[in-house]
mmCIF file with all atom_site columns, N, CA and C in Angstrom:
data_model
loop_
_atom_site.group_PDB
_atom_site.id
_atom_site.type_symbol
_atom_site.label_atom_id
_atom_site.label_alt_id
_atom_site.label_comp_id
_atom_site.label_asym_id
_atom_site.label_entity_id
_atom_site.label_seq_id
_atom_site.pdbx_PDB_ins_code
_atom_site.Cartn_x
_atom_site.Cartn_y
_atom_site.Cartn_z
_atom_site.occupancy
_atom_site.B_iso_or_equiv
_atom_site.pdbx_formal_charge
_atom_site.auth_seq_id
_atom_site.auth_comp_id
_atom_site.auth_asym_id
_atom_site.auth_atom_id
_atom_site.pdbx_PDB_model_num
ATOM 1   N N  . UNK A 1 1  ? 0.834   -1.187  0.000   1.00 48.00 ? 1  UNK A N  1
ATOM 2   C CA . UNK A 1 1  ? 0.000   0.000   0.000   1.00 48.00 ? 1  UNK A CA 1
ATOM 3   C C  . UNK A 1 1  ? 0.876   1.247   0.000   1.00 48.00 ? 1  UNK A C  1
ATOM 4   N N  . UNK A 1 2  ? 0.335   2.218   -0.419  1.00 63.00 ? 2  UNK A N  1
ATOM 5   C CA . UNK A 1 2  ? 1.139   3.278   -0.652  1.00 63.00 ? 2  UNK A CA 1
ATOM 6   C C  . UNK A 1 2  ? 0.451   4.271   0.298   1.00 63.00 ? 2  UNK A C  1
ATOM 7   N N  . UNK A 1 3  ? 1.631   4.756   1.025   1.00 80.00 ? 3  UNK A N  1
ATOM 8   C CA . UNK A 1 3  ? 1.637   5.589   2.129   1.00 80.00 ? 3  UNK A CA 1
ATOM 9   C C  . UNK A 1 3  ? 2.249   6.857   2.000   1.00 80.00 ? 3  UNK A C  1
ATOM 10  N N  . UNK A 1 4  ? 1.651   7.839   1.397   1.00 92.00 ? 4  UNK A N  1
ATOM 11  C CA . UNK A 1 4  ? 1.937   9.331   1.723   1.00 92.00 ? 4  UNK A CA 1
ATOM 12  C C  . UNK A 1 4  ? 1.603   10.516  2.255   1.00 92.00 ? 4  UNK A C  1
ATOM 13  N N  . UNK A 1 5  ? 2.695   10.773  2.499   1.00 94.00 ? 5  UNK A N  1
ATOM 14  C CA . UNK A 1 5  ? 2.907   12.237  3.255   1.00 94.00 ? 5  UNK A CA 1
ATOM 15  C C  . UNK A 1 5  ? 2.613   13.293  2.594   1.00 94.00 ? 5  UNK A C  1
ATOM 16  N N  . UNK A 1 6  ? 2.261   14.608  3.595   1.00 96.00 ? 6  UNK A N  1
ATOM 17  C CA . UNK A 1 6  ? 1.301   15.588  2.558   1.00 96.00 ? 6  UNK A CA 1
ATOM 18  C C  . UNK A 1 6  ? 2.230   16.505  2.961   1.00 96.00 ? 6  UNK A C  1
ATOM 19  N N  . UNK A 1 7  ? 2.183   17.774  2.770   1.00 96.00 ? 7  UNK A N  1
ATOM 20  C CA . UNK A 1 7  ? 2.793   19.404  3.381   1.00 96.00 ? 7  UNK A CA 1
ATOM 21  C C  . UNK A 1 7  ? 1.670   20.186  2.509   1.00 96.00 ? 7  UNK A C  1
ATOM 22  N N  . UNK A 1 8  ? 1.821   20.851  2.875   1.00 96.00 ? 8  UNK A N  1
ATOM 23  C CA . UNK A 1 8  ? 0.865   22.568  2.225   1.00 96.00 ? 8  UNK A CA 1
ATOM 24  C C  . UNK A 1 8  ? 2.270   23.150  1.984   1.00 96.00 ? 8  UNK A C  1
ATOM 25  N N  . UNK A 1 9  ? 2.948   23.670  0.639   1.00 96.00 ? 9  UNK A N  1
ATOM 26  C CA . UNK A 1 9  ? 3.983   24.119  0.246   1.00 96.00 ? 9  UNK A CA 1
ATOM 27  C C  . UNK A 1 9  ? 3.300   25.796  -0.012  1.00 96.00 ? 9  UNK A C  1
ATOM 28  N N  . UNK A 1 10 ? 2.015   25.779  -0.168  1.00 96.00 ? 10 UNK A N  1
ATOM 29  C CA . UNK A 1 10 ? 2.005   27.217  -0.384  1.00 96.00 ? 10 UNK A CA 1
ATOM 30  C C  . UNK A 1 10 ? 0.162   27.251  -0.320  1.00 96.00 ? 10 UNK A C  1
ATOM 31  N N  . UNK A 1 11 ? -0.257  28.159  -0.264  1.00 95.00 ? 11 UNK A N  1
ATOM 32  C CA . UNK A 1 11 ? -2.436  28.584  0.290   1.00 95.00 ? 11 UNK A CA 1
ATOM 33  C C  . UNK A 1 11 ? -2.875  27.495  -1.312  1.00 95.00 ? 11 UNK A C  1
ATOM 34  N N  . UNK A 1 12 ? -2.040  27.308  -2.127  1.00 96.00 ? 12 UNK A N  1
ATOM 35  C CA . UNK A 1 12 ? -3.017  26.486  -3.166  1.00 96.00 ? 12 UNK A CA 1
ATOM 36  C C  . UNK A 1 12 ? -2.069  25.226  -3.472  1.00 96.00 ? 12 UNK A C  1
ATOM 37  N N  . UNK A 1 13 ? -1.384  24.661  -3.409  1.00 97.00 ? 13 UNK A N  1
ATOM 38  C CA . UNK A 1 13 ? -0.222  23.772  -3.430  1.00 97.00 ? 13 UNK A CA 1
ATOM 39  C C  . UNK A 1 13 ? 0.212   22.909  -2.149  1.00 97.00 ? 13 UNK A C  1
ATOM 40  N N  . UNK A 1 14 ? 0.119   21.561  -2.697  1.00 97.00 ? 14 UNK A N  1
ATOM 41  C CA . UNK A 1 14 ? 0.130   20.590  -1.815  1.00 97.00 ? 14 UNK A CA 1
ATOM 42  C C  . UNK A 1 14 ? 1.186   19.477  -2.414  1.00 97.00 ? 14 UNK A C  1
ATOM 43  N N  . UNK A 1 15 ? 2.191   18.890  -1.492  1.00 97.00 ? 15 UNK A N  1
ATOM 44  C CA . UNK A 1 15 ? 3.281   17.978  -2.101  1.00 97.00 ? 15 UNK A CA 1
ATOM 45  C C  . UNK A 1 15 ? 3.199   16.921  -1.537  1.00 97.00 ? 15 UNK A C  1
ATOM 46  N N  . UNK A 1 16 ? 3.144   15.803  -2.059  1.00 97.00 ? 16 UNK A N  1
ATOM 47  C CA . UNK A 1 16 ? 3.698   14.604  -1.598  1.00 97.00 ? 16 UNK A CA 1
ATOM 48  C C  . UNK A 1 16 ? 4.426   14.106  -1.470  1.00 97.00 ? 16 UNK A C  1
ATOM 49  N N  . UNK A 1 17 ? 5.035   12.629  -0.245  1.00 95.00 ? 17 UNK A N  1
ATOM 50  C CA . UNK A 1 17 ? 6.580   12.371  -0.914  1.00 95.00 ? 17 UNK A CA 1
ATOM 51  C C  . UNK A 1 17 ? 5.836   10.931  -0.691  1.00 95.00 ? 17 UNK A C  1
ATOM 52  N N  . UNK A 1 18 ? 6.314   9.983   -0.941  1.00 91.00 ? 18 UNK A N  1
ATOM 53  C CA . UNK A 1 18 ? 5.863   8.618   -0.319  1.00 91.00 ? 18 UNK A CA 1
ATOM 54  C C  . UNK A 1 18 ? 7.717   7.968   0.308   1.00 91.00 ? 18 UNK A C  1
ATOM 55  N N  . UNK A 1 19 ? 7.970   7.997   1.285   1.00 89.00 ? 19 UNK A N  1
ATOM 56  C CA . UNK A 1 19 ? 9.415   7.565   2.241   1.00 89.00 ? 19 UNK A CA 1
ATOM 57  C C  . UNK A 1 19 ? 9.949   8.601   1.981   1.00 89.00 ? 19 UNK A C  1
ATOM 58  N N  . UNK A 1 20 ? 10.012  9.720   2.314   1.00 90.00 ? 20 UNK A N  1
ATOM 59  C CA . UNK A 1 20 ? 11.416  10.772  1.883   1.00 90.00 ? 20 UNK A CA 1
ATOM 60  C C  . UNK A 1 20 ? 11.369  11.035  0.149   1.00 90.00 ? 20 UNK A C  1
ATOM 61  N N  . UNK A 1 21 ? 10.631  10.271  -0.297  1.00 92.00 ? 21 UNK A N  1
ATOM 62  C CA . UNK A 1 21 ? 10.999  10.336  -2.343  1.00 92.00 ? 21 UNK A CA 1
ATOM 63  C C  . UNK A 1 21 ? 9.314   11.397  -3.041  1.00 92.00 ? 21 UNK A C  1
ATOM 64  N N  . UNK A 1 22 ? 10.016  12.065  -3.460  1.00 95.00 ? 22 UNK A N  1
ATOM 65  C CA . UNK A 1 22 ? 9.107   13.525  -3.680  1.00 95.00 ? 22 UNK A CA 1
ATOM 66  C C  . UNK A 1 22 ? 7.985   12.245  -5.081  1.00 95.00 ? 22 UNK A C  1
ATOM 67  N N  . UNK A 1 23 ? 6.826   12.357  -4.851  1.00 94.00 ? 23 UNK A N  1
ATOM 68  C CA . UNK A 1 23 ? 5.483   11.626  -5.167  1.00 94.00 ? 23 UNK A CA 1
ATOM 69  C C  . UNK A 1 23 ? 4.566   12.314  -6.064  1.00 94.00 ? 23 UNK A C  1
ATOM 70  N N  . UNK A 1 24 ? 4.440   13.531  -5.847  1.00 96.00 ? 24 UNK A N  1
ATOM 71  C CA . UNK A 1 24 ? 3.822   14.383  -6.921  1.00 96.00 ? 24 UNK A CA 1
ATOM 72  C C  . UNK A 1 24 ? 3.184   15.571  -6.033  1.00 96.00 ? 24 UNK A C  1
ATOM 73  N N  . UNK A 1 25 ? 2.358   16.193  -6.513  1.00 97.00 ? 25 UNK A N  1
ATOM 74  C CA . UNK A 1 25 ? 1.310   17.621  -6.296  1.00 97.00 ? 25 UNK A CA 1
ATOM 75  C C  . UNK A 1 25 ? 0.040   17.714  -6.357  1.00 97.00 ? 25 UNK A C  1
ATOM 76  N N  . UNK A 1 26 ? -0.738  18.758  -5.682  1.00 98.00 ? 26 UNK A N  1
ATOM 77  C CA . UNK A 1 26 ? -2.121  19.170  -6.154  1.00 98.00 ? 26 UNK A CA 1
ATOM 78  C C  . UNK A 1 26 ? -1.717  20.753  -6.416  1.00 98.00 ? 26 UNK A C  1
ATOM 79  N N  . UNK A 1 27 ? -2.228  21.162  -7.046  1.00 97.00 ? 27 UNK A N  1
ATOM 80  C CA . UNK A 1 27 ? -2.528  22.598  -7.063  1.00 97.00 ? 27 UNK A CA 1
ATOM 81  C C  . UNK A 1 27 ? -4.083  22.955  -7.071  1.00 97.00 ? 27 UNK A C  1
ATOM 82  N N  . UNK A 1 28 ? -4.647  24.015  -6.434  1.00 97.00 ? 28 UNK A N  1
ATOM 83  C CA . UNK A 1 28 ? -5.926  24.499  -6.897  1.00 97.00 ? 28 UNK A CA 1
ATOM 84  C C  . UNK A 1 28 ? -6.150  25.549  -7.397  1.00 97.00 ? 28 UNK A C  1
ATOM 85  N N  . UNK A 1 29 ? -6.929  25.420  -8.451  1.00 94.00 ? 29 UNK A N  1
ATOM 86  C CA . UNK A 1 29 ? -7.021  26.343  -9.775  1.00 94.00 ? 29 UNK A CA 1
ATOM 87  C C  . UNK A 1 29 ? -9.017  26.932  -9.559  1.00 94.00 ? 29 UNK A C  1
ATOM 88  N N  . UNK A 1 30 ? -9.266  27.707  -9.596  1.00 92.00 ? 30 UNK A N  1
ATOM 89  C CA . UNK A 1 30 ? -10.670 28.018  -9.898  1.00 92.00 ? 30 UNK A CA 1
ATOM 90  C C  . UNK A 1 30 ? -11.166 27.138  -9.052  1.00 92.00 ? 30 UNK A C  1
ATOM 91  N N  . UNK A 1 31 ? -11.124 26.627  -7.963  1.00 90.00 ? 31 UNK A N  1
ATOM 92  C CA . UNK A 1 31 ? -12.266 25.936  -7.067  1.00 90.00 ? 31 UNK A CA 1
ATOM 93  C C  . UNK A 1 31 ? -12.029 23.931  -7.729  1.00 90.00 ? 31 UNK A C  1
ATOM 94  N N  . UNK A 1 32 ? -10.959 23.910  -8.043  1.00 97.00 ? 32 UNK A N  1
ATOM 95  C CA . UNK A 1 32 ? -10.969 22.656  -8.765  1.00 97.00 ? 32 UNK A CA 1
ATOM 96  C C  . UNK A 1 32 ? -9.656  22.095  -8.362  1.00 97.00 ? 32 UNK A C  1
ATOM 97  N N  . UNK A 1 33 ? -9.497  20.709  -7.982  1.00 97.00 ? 33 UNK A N  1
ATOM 98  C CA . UNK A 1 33 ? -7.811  20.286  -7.114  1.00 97.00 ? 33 UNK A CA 1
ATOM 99  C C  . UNK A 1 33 ? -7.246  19.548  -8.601  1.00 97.00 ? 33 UNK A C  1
ATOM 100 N N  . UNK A 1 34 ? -6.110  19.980  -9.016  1.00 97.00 ? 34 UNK A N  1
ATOM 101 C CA . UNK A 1 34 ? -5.168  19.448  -10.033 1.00 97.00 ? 34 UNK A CA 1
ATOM 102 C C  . UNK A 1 34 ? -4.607  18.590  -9.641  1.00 97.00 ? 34 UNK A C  1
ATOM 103 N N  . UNK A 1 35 ? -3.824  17.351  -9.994  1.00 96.00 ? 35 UNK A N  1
ATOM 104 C CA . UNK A 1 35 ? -3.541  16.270  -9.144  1.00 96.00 ? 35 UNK A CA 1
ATOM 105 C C  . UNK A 1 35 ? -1.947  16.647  -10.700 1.00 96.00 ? 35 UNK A C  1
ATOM 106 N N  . UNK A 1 36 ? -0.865  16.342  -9.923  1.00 96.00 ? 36 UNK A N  1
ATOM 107 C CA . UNK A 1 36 ? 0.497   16.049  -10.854 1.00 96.00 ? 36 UNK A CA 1
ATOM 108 C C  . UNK A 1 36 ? 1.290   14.734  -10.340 1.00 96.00 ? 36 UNK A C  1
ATOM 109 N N  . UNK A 1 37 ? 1.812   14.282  -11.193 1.00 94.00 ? 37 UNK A N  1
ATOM 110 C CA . UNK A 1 37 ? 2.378   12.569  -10.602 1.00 94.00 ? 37 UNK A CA 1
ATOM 111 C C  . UNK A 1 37 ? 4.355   13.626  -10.440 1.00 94.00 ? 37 UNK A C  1
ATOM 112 N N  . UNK A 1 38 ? 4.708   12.716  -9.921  1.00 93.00 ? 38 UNK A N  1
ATOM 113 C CA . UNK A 1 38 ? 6.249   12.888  -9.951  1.00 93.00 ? 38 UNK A CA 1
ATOM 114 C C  . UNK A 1 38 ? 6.476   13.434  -10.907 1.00 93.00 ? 38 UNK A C  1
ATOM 115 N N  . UNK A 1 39 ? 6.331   13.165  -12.056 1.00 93.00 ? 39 UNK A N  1
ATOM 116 C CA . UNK A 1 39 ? 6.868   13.793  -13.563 1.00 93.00 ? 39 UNK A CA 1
ATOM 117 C C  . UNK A 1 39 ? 6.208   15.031  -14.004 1.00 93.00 ? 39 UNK A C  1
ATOM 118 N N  . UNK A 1 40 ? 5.295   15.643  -12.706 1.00 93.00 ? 40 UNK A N  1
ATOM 119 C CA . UNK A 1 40 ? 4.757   16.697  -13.307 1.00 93.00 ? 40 UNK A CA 1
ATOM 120 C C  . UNK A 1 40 ? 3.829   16.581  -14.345 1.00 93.00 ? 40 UNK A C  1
ATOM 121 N N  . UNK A 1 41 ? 3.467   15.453  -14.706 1.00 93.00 ? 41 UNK A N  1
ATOM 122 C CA . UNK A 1 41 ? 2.526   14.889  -15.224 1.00 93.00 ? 41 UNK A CA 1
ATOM 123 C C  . UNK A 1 41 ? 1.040   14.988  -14.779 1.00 93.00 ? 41 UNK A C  1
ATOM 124 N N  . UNK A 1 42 ? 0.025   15.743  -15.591 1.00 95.00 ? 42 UNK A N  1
ATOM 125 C CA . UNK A 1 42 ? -1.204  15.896  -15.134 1.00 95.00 ? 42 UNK A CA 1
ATOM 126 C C  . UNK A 1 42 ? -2.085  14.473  -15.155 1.00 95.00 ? 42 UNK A C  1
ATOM 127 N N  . UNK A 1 43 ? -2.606  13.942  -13.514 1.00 93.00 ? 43 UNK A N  1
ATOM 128 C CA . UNK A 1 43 ? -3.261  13.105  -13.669 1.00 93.00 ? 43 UNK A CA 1
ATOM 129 C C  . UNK A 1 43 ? -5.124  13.238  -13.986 1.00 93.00 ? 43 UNK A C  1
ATOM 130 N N  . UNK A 1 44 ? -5.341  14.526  -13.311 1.00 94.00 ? 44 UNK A N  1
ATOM 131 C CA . UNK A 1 44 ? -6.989  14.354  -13.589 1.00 94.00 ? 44 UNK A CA 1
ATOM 132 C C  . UNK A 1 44 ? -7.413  15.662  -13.093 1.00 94.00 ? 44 UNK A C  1
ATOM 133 N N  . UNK A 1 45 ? -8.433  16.247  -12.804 1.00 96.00 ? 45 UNK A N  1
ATOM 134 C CA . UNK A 1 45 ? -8.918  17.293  -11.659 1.00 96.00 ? 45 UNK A CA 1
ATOM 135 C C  . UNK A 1 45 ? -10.084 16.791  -11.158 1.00 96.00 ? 45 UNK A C  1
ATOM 136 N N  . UNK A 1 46 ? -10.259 17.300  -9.575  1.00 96.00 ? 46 UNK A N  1
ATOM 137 C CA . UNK A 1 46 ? -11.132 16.779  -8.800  1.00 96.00 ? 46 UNK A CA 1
ATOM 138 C C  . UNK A 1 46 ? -11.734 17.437  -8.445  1.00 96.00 ? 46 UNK A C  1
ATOM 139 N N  . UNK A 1 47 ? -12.801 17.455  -7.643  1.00 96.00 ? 47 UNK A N  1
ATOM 140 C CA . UNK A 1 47 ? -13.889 18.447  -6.389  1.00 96.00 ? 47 UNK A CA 1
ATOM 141 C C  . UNK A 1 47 ? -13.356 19.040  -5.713  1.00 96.00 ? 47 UNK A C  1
ATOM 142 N N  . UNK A 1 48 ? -13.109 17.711  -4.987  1.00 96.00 ? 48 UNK A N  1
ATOM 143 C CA . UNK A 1 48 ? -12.025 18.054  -3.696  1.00 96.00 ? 48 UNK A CA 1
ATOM 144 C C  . UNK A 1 48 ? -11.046 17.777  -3.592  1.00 96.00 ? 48 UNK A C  1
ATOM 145 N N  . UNK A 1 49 ? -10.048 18.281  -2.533  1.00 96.00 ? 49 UNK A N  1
ATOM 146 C CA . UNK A 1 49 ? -8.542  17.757  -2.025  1.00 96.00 ? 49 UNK A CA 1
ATOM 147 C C  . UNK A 1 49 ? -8.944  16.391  -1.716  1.00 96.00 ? 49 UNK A C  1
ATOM 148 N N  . UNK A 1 50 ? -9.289  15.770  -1.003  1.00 95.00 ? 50 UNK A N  1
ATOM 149 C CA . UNK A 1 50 ? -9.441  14.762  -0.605  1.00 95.00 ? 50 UNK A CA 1
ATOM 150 C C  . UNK A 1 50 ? -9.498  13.342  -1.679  1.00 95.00 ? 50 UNK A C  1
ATOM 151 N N  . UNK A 1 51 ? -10.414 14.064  -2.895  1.00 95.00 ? 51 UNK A N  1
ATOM 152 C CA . UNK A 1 51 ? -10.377 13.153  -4.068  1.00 95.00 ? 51 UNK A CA 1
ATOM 153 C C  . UNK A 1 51 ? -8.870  13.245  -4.607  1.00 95.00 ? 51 UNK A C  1
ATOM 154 N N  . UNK A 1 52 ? -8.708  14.379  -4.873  1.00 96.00 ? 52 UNK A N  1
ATOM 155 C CA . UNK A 1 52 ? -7.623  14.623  -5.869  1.00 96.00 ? 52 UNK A CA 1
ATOM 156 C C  . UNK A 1 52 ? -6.360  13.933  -4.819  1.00 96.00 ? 52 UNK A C  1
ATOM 157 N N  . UNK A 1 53 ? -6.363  13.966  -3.575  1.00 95.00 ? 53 UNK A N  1
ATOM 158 C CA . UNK A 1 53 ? -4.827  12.857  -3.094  1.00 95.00 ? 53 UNK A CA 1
ATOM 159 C C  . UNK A 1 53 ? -5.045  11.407  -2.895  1.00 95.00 ? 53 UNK A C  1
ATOM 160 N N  . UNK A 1 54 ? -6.817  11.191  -3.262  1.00 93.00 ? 54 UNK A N  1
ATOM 161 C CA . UNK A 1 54 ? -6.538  9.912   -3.433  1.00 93.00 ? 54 UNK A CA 1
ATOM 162 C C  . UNK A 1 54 ? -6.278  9.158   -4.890  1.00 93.00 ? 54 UNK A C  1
ATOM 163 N N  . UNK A 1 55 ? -6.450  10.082  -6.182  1.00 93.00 ? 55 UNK A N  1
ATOM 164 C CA . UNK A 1 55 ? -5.669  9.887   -6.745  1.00 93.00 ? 55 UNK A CA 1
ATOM 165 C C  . UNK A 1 55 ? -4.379  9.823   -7.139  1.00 93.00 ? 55 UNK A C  1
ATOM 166 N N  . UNK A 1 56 ? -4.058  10.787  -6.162  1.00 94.00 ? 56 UNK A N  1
ATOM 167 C CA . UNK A 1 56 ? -2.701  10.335  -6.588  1.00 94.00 ? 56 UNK A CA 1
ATOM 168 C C  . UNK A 1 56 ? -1.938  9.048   -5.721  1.00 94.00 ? 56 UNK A C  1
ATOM 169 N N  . UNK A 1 57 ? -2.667  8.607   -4.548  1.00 91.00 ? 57 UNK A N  1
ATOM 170 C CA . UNK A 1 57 ? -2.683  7.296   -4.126  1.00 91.00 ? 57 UNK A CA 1
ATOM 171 C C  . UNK A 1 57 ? -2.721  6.332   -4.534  1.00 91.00 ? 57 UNK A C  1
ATOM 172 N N  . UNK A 1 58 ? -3.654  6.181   -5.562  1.00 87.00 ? 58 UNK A N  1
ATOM 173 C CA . UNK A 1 58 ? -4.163  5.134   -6.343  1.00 87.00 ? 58 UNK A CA 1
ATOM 174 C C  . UNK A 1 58 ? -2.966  5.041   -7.655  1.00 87.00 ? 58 UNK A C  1
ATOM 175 N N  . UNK A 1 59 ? -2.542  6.311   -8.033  1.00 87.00 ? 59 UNK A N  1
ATOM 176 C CA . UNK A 1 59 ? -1.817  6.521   -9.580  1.00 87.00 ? 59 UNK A CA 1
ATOM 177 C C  . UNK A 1 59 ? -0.215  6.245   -9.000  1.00 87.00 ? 59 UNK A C  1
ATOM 178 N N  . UNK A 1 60 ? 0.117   5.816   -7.583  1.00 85.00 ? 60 UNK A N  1
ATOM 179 C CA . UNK A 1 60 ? 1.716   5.681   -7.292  1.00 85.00 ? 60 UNK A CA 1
ATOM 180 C C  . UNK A 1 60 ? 1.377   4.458   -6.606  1.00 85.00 ? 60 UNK A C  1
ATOM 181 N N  . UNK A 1 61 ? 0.193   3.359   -6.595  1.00 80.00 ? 61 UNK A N  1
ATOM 182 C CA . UNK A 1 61 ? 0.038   2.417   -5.937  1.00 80.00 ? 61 UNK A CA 1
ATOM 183 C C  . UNK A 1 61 ? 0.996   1.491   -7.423  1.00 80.00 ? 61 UNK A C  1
ATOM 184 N N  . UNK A 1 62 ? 1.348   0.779   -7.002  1.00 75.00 ? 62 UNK A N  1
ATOM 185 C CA . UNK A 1 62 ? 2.074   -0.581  -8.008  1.00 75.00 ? 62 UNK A CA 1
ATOM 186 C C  . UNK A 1 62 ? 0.560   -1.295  -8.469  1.00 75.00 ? 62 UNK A C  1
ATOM 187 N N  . UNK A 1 63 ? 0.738   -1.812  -9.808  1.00 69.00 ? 63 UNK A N  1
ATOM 188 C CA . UNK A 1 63 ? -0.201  -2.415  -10.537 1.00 69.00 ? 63 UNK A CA 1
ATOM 189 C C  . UNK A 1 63 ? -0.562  -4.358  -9.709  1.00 69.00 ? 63 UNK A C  1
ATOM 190 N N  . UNK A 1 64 ? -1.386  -4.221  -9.024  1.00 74.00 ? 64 UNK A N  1
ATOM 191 C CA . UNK A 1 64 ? -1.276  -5.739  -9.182  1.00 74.00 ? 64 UNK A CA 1
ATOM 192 C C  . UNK A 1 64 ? -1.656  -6.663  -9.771  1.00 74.00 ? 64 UNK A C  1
ATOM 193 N N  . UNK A 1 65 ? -0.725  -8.013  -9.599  1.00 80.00 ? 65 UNK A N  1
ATOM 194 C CA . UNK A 1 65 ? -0.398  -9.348  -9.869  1.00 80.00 ? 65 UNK A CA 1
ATOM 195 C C  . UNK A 1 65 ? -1.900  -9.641  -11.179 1.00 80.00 ? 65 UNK A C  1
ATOM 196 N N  . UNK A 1 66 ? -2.841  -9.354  -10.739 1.00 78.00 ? 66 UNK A N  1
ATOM 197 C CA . UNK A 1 66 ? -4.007  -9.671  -12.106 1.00 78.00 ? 66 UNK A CA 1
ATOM 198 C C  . UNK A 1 66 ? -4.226  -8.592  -12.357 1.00 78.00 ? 66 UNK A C  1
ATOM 199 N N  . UNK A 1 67 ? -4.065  -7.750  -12.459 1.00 72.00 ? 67 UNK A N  1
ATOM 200 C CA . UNK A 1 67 ? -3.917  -5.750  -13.203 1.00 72.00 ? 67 UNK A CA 1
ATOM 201 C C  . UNK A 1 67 ? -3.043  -6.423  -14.305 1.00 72.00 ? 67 UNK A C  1
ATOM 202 N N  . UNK A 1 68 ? -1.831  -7.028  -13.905 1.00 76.00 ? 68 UNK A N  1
ATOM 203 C CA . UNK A 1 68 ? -0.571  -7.124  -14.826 1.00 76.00 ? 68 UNK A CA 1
ATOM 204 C C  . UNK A 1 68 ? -0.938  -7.906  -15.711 1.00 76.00 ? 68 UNK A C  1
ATOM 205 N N  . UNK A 1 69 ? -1.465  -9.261  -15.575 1.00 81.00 ? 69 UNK A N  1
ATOM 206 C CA . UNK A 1 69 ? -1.637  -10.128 -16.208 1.00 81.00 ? 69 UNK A CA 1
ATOM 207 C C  . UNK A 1 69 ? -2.326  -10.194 -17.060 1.00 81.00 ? 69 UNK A C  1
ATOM 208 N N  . UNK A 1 70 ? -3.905  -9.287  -16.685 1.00 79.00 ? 70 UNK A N  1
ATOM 209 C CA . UNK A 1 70 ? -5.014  -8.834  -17.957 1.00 79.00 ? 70 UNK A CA 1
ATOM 210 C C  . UNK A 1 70 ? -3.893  -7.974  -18.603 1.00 79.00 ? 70 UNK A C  1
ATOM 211 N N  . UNK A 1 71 ? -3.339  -7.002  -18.600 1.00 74.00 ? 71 UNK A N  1
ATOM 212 C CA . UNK A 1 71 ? -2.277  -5.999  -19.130 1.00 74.00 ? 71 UNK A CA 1
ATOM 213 C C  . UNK A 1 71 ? -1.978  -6.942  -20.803 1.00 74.00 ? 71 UNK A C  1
ATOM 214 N N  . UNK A 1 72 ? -0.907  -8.191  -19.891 1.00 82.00 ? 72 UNK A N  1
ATOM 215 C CA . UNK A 1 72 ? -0.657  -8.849  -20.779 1.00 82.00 ? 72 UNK A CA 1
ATOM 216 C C  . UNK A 1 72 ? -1.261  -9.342  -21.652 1.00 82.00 ? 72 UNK A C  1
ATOM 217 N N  . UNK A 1 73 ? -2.311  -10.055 -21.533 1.00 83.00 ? 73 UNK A N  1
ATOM 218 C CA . UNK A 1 73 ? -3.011  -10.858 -22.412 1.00 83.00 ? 73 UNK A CA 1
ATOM 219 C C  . UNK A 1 73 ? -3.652  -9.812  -23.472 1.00 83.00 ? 73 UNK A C  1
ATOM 220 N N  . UNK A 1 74 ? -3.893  -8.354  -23.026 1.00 81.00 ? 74 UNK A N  1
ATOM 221 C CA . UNK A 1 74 ? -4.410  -7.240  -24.096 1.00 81.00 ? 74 UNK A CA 1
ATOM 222 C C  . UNK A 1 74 ? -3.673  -7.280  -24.969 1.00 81.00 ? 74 UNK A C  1
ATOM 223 N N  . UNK A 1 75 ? -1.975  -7.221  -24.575 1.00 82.00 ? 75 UNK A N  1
ATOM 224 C CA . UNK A 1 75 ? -1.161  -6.823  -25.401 1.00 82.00 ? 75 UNK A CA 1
ATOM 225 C C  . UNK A 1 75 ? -0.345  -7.812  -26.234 1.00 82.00 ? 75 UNK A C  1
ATOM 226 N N  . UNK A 1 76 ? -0.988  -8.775  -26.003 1.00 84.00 ? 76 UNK A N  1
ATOM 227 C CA . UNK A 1 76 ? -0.840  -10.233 -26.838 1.00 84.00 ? 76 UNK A CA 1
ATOM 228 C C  . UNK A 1 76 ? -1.835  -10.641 -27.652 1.00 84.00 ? 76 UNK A C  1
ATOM 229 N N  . UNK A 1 77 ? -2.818  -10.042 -27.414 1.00 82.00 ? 77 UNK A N  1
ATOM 230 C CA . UNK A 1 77 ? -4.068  -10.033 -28.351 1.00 82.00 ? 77 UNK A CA 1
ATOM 231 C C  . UNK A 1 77 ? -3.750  -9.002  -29.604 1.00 82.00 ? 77 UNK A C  1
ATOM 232 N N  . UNK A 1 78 ? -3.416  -8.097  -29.238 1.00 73.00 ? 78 UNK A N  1
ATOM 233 C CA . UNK A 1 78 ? -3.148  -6.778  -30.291 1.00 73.00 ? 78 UNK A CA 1
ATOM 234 C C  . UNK A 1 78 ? -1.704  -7.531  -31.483 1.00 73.00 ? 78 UNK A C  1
ATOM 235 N N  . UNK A 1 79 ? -1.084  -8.249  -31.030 1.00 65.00 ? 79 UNK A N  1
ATOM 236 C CA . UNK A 1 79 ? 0.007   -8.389  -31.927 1.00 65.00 ? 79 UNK A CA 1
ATOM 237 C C  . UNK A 1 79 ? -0.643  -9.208  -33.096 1.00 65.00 ? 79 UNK A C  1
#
């Protein structure tokens, strides 16, 4: 499970790290929470803070064991 840590870096900006390792961001824009992965990469926008860090919970969780495996079989179908 993925366990992160929050800070308020600034009145609209929120950081994550998950162990000490920087995890990604929210920013809020117009009443709306921006969610960014590590790469600064836009994952979605939300309602709330609350939604928007559990995406990014969900988007730094590891894929599991049958996540992976349907994965595969898609991409063995396509060839």
């Amino acid at each position: 499970m993925t366990d992160l840590s929050w800070r308020q870096a600034d009145e609209d900006v929120f950081v994550a790290t998950n162990r000490g390792e920087y995890a990604g961001f929210v920013t809020i824009e117009q009443n709306v929470h921006v969610v960014h992965d590590s790469y600064s990469r836009r994952i979605g926008s939300y309602p709330t803070l609350a939604a928007a860090r559990q995406a990014l919970v969900d988007a730094t969780r590891p894929p599991s064991r049958r996540r992976e495996r349907l994965r595969r079989r898609i991409l063995e179908r396509r060839r």
